[in-house]
CSV table of C-alpha atoms in Angstrom, one decimal:
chain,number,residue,atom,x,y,z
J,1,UNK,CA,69.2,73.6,-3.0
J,2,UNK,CA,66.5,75.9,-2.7
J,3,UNK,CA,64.2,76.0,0.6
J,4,UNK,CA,61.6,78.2,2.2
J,5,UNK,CA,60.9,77.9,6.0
J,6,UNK,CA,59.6,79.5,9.4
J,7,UNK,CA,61.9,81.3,11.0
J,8,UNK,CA,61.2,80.2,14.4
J,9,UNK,CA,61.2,76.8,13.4
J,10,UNK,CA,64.9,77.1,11.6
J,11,UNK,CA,65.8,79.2,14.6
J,12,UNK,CA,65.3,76.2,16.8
J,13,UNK,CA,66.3,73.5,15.3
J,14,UNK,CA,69.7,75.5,14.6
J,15,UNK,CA,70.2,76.4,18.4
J,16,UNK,CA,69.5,72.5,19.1
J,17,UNK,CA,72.3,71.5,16.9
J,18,UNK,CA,74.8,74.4,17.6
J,19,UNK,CA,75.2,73.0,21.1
J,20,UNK,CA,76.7,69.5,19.8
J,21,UNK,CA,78.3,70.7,17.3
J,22,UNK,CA,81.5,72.6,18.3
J,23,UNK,CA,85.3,74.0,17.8
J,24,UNK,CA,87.3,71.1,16.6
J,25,UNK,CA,90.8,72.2,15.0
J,26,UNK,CA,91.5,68.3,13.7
J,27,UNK,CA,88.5,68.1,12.0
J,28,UNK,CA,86.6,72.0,11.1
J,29,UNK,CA,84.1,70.1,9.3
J,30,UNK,CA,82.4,69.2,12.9
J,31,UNK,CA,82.4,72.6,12.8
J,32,UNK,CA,79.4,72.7,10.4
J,33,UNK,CA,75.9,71.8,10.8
J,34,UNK,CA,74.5,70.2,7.3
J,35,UNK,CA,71.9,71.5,6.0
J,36,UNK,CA,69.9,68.9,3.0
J,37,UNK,CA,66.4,68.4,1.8
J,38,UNK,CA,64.0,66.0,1.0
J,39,UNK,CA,60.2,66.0,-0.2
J,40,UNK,CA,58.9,69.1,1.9
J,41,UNK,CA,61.3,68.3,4.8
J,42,UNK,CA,64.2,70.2,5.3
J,43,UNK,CA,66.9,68.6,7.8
J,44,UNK,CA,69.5,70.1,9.7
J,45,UNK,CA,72.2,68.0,11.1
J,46,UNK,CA,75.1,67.9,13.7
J,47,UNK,CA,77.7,65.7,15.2
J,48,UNK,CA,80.7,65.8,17.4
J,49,UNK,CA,81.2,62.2,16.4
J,50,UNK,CA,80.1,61.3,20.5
J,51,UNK,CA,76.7,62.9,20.1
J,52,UNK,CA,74.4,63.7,16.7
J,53,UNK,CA,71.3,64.9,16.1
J,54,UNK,CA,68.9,65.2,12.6
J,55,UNK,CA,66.4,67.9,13.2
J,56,UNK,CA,63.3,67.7,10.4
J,57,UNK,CA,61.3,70.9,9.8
J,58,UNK,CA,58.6,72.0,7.3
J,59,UNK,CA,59.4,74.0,4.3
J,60,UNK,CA,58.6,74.3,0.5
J,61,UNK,CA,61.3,73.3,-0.9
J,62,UNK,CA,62.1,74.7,-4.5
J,63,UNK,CA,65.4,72.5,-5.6
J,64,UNK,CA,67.0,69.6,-3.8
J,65,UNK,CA,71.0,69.7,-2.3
J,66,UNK,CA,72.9,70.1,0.7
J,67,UNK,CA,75.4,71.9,2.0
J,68,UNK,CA,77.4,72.5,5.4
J,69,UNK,CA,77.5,75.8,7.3
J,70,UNK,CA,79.4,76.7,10.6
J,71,UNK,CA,76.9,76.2,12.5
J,72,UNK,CA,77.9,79.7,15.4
J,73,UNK,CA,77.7,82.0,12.9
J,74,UNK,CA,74.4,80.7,11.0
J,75,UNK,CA,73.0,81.0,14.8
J,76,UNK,CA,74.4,84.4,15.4
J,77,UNK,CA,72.6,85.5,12.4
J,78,UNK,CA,69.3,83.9,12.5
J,79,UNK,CA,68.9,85.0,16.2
J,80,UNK,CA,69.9,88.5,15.1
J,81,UNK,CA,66.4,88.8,13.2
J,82,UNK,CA,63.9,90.2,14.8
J,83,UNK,CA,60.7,90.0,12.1
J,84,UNK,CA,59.0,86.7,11.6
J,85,UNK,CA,59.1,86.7,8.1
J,86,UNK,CA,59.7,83.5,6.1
J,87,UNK,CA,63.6,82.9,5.3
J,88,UNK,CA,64.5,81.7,1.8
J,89,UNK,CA,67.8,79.4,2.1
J,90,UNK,CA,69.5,79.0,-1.1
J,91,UNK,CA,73.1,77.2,-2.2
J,92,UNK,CA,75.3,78.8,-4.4
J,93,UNK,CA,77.9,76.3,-5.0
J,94,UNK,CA,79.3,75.5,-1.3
J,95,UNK,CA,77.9,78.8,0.4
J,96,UNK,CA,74.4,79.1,1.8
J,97,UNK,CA,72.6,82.5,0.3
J,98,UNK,CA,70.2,83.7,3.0
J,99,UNK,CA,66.9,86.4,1.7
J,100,UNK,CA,64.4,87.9,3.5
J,101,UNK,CA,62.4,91.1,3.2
J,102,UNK,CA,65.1,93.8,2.3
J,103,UNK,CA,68.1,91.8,3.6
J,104,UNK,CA,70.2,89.0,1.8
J,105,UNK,CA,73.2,87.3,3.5
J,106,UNK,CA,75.8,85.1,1.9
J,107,UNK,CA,77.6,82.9,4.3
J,108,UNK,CA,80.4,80.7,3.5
J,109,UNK,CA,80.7,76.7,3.8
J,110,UNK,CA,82.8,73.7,3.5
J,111,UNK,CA,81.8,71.1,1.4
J,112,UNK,CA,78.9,69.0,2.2
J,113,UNK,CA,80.5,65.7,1.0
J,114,UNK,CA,82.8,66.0,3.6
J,115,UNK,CA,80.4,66.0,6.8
J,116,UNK,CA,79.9,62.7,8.6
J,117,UNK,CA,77.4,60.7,8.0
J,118,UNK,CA,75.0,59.8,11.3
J,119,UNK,CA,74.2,55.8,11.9
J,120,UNK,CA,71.0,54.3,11.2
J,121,UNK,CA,69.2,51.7,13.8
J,122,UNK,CA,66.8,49.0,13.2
J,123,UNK,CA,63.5,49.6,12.9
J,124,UNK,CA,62.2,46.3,15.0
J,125,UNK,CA,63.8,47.2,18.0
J,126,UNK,CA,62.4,50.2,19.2
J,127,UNK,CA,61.4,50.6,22.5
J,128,UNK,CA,58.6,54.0,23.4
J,129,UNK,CA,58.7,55.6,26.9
J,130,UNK,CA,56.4,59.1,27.1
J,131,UNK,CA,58.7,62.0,26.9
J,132,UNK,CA,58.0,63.2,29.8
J,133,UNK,CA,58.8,59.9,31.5
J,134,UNK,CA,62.4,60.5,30.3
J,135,UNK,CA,62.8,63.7,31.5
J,136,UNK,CA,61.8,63.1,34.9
J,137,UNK,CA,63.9,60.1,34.9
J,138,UNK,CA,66.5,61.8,34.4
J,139,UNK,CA,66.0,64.9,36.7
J,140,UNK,CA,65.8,63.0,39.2
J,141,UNK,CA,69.1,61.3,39.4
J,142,UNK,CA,71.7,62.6,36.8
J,143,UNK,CA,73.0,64.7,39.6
J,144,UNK,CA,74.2,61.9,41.3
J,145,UNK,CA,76.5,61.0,38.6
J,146,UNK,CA,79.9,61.2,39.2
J,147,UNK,CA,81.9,63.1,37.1
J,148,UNK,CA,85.4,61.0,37.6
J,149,UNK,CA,86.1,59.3,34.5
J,150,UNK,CA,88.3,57.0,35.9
J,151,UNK,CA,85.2,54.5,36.6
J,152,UNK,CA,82.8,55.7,33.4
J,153,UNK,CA,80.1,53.5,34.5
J,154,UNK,CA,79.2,55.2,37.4
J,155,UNK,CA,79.8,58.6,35.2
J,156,UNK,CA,76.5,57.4,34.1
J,157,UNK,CA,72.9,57.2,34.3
J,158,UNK,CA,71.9,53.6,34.5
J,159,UNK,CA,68.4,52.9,32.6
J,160,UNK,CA,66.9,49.3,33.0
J,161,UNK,CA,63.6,47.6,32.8
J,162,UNK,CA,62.1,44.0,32.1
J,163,UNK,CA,59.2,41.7,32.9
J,164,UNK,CA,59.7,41.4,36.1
J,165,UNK,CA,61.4,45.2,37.0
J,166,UNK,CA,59.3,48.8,36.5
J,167,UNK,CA,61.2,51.4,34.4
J,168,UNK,CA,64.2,52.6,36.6
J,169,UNK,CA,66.5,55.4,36.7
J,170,UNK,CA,70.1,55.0,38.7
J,171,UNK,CA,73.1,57.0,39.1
J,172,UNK,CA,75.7,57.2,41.6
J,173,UNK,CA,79.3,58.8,42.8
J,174,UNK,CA,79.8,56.2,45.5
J,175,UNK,CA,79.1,58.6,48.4
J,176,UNK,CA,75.3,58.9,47.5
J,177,UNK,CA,72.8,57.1,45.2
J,178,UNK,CA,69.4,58.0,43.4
J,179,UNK,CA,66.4,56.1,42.0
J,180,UNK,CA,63.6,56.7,40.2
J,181,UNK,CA,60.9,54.1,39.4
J,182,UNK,CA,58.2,54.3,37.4
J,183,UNK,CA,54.9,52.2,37.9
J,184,UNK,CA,55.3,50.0,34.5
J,185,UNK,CA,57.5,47.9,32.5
J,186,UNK,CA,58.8,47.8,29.3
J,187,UNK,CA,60.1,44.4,28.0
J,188,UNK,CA,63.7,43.8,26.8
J,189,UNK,CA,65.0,47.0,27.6
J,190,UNK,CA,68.6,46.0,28.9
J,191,UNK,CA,70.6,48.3,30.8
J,192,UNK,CA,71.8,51.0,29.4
J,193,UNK,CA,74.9,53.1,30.6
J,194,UNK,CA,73.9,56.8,29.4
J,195,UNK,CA,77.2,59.4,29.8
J,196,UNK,CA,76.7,62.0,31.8
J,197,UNK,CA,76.9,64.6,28.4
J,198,UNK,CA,74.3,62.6,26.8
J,199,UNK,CA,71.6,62.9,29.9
J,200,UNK,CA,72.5,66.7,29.7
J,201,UNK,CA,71.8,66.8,26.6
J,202,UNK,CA,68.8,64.5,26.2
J,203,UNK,CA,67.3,67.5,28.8
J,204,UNK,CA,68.0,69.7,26.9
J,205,UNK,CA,66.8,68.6,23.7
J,206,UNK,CA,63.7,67.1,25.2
J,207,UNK,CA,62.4,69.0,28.0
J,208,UNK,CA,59.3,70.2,27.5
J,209,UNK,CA,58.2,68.5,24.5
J,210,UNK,CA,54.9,66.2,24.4
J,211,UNK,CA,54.1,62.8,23.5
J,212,UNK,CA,56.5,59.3,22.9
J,213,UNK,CA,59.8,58.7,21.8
J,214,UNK,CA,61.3,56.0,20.5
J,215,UNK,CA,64.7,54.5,22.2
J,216,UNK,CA,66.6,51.9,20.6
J,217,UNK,CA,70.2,50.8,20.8
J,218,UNK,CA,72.8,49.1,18.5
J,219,UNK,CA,76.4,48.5,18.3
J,220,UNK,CA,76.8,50.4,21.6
J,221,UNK,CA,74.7,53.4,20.2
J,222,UNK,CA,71.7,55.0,21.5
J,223,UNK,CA,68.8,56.3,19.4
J,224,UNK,CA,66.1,58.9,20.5
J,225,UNK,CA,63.4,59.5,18.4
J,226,UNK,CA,60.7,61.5,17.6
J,227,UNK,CA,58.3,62.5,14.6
J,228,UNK,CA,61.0,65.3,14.1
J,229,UNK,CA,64.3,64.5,15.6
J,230,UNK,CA,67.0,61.9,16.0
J,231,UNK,CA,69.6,62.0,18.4
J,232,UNK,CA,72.8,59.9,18.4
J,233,UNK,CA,74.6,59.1,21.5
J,234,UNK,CA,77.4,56.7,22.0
J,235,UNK,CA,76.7,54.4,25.2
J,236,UNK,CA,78.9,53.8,27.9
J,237,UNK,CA,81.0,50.4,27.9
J,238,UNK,CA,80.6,48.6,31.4
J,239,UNK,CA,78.7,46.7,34.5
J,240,UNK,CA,76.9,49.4,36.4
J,241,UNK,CA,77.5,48.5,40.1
J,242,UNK,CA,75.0,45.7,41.7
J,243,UNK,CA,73.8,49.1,44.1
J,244,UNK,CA,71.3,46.8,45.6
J,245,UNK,CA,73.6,45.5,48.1
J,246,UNK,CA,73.9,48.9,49.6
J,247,UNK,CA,70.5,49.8,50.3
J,248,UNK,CA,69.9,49.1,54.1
J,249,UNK,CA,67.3,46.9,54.8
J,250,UNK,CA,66.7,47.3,58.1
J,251,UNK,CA,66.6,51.0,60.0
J,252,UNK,CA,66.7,51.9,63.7
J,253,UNK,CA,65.7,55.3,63.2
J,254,UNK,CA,62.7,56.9,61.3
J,255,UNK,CA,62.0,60.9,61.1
J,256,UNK,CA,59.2,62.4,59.0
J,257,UNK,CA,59.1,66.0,58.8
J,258,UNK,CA,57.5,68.1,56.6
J,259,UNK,CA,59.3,69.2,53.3
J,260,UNK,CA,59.1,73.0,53.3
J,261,UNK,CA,60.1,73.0,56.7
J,262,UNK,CA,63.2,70.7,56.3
J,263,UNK,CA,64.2,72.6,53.2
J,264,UNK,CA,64.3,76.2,55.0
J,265,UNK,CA,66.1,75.0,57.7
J,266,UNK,CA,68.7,73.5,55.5
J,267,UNK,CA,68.5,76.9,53.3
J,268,UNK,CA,69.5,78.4,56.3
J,269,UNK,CA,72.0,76.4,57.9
J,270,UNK,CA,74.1,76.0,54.6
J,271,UNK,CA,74.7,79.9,55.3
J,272,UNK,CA,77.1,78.7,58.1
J,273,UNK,CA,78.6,75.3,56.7
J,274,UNK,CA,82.3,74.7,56.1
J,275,UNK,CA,84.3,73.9,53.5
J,276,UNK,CA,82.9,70.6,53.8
J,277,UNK,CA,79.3,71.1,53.9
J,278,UNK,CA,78.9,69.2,56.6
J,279,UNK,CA,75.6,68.9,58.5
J,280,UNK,CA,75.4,67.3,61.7
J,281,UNK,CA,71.6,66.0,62.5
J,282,UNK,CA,70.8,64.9,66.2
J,283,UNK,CA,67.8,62.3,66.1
J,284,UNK,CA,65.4,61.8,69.7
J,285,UNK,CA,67.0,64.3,71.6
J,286,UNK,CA,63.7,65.9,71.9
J,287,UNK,CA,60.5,64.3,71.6
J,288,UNK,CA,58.7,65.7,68.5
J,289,UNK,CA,61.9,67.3,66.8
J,290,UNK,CA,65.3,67.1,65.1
J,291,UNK,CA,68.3,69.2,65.3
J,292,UNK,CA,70.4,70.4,62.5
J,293,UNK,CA,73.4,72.2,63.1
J,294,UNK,CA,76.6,73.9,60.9
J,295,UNK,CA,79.6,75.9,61.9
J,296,UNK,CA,82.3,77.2,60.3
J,297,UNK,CA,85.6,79.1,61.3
J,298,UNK,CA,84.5,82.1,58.7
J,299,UNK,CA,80.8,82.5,59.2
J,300,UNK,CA,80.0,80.9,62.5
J,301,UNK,CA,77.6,78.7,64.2
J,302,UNK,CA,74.0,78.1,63.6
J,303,UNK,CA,71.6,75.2,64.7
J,304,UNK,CA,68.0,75.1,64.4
J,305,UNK,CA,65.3,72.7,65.3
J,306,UNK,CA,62.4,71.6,63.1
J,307,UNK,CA,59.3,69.6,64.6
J,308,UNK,CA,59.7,66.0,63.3
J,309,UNK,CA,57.8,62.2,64.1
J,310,UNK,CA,60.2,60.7,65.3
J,311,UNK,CA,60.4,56.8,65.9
J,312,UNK,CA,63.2,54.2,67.2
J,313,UNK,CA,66.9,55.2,68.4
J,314,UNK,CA,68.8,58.4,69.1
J,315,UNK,CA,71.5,59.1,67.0
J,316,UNK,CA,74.3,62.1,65.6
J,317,UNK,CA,75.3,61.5,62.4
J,318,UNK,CA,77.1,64.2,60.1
J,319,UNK,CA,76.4,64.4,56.4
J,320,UNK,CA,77.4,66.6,53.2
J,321,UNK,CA,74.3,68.9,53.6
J,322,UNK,CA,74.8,69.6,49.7
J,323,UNK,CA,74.6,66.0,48.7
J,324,UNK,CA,71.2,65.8,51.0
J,325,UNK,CA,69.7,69.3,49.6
J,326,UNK,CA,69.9,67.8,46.0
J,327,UNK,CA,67.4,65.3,46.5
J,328,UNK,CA,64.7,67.3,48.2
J,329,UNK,CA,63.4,69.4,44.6
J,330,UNK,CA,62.7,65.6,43.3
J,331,UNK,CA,60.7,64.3,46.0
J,332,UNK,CA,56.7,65.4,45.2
J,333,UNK,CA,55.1,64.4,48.9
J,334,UNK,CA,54.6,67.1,51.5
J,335,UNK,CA,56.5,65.1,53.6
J,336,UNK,CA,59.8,63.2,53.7
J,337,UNK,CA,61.2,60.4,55.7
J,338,UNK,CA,64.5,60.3,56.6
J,339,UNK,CA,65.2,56.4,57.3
J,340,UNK,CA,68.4,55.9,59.4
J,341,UNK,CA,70.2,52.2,59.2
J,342,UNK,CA,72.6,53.0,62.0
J,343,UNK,CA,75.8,55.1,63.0
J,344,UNK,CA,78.4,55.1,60.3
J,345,UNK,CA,75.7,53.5,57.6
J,346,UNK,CA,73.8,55.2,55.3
J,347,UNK,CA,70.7,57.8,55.4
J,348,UNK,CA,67.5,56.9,53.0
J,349,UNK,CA,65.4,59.7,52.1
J,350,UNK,CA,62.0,59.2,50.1
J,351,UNK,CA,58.7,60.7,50.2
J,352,UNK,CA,56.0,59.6,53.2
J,353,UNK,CA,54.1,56.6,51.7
J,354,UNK,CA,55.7,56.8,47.8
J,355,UNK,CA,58.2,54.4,46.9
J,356,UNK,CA,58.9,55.8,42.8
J,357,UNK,CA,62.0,57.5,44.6
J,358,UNK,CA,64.7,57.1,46.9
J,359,UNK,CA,68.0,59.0,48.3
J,360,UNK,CA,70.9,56.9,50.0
J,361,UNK,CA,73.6,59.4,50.9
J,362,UNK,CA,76.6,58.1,53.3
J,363,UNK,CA,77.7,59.6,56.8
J,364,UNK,CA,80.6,61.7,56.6
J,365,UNK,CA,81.8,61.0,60.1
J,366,UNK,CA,80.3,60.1,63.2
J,367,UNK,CA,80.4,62.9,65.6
């Protein structure tokens, strides 16, 4: 094998598929990322055998091969370069000889034969979403997962949409739930279970990029694709929870404040919240306002009080005040509405007058 290519473009792809490869004593050829070409494409390639990911980049490419190279120390040295010159990437029987301007490297490999090979999906059942539909998907509820693996359906994020259902995004821990809907549908694409590594991943990987990707799954596996890269997920195996039959329908309480304002006043009482993050919030004690409050045997006692429309019953309720500031960087409106179903029962929390998102969180106790 003989290659030329753009360092920044090798640079990238390598850091991409350093971070799923990793240290795995059973098998050191995980280790490796694999490095092959075809035509004026050269592919780098990694896999933990839960997550993989083929990365295509331009280059001239000289003489055809492969060959696999631990991928940390390939990374180490490519990010140790400092000019932008082209890199010439050369095998020499199982070890990858590395030129540039007045510098030549040899690093050591393992042989290529031995790296696993990544599955292959059908080509008809590919569904496209815009990238940056993905992303915001995901941002807006991944940290609602919960990270128990003792239920792993609910250590997930649960995609779904139809003819009938919009594009939705839904993950929960059981004490507080996020979705995210988007105004369209795409047809046939059944739920899927995405593990909590993969959305991490698919963030990182994706974020930021422009334009469509393709998703398609088979035999439990997810595909993401792009003009330029594939990534490999395992799905999770399960029913994601029928969640609908914990949203409150009706509310006796409704507060809209505005978003700034609600998020400095949490800022500031999180300074004084136990161990427990709790937040107690007193609804229609004042006309016009609510009342946060947090105390704690170490730092003290603090409560503030933020002007607020406030409609229907009074109420104290007490909530994990870190569970409710998560939300708030995902909800776009100037304003929020905090929908109360009752003492006990949970909060909603969505932007005034948009309905592509909504927060449940649970009381912690009643106070």
């Amino acid at each position: 094998m003989k290659a030329i290519c753009v360092k920044n473009y090798l640079k990238e792809a390598v850091y991409l598929c350093e971070k799923i490869s990793g240290k795995n004593l059973t098998l050191p050829i995980l280790n490796n990322i694999l490095i092959s070409t075809e035509d004026n494409i050269l592919k780098i390639t990694a896999t933990n055998l839960e997550l993989g990911i083929e990365i295509k980049i331009p280059a001239k490419i000289e003489k055809t091969g492969k060959l696999a190279i631990p991928a940390n120390i390939i990374s180490n040295f490519i990010n140790s370069l400092t000019a932008d010159d082209n890199i010439v990437l050369e095998s020499q029987q199982n070890n990858l000889f590395i030129s540039i301007p007045n510098s030549s490297t040899l690093i050591k490999g393992y042989n290529p034969e031995d790296f696993p090979i990544l599955p292959k999906t059908k080509e008809e059942k590919k569904h496209e979403i815009l990238i940056k539909d993905l992303i915001l998907g995901l941002k807006s509820v991944w940290y609602a997962i919960s990270f128990s693996n003792i239920k792993p359906e609910i250590a997930s994020v649960f995609i779904y949409s139809g003819k009938n259902a919009p594009l939705t995004f839904v993950a929960t821990d059981s004490f507080r739930l996020a979705e995210k809907k988007f105004n369209y549908s795409i047809q046939d694409l059944k739920g899927l279970l995405i593990p909590h590594k993969t959305a991490a991943e698919i963030l990182r990987i994706f974020d930021g990029k422009e334009g469509k990707i393709k998703v398609n799954t088979d035999n439990n596996q997810l595909f993401i694709l792009t003009e330029n890269i594939k990534f490999i997920s395992r799905l999770t195996e399960g029913i994601f929870p029928d969640y609908q039959q914990v949203v409150p329908q009706k509310f006796v309480s409704d507060v809209v404040v505005e978003k700034n304002d609600f998020i400095n006043a949490l800022k500031t009482a999180n300074i004084f919240s136990g161990k427990l993050n709790e937040l107690k919030i007193i609804v229609g004690l004042d006309n016009g306002s609510i009342t946060l409050n947090t105390s704690s045997s170490e730092a003290g006692e603090h409560t503030t009080t933020i002007k607020a429309k406030v409609t229907g019953e009074e109420l104290k309720m007490a909530f994990n005040s870190k569970y409710i500031f998560e939300c708030l960087p995902h909800i776009f409106p100037p304003q929020i509405i905090l929908r109360f179903s009752g003492e006990g029962k949970p909060l909603v929390i969505s932007g005034l007058n948009d309905n592509s998102f909504h927060y449940l969180v649970m009381p912690m106790t009643n106070i």
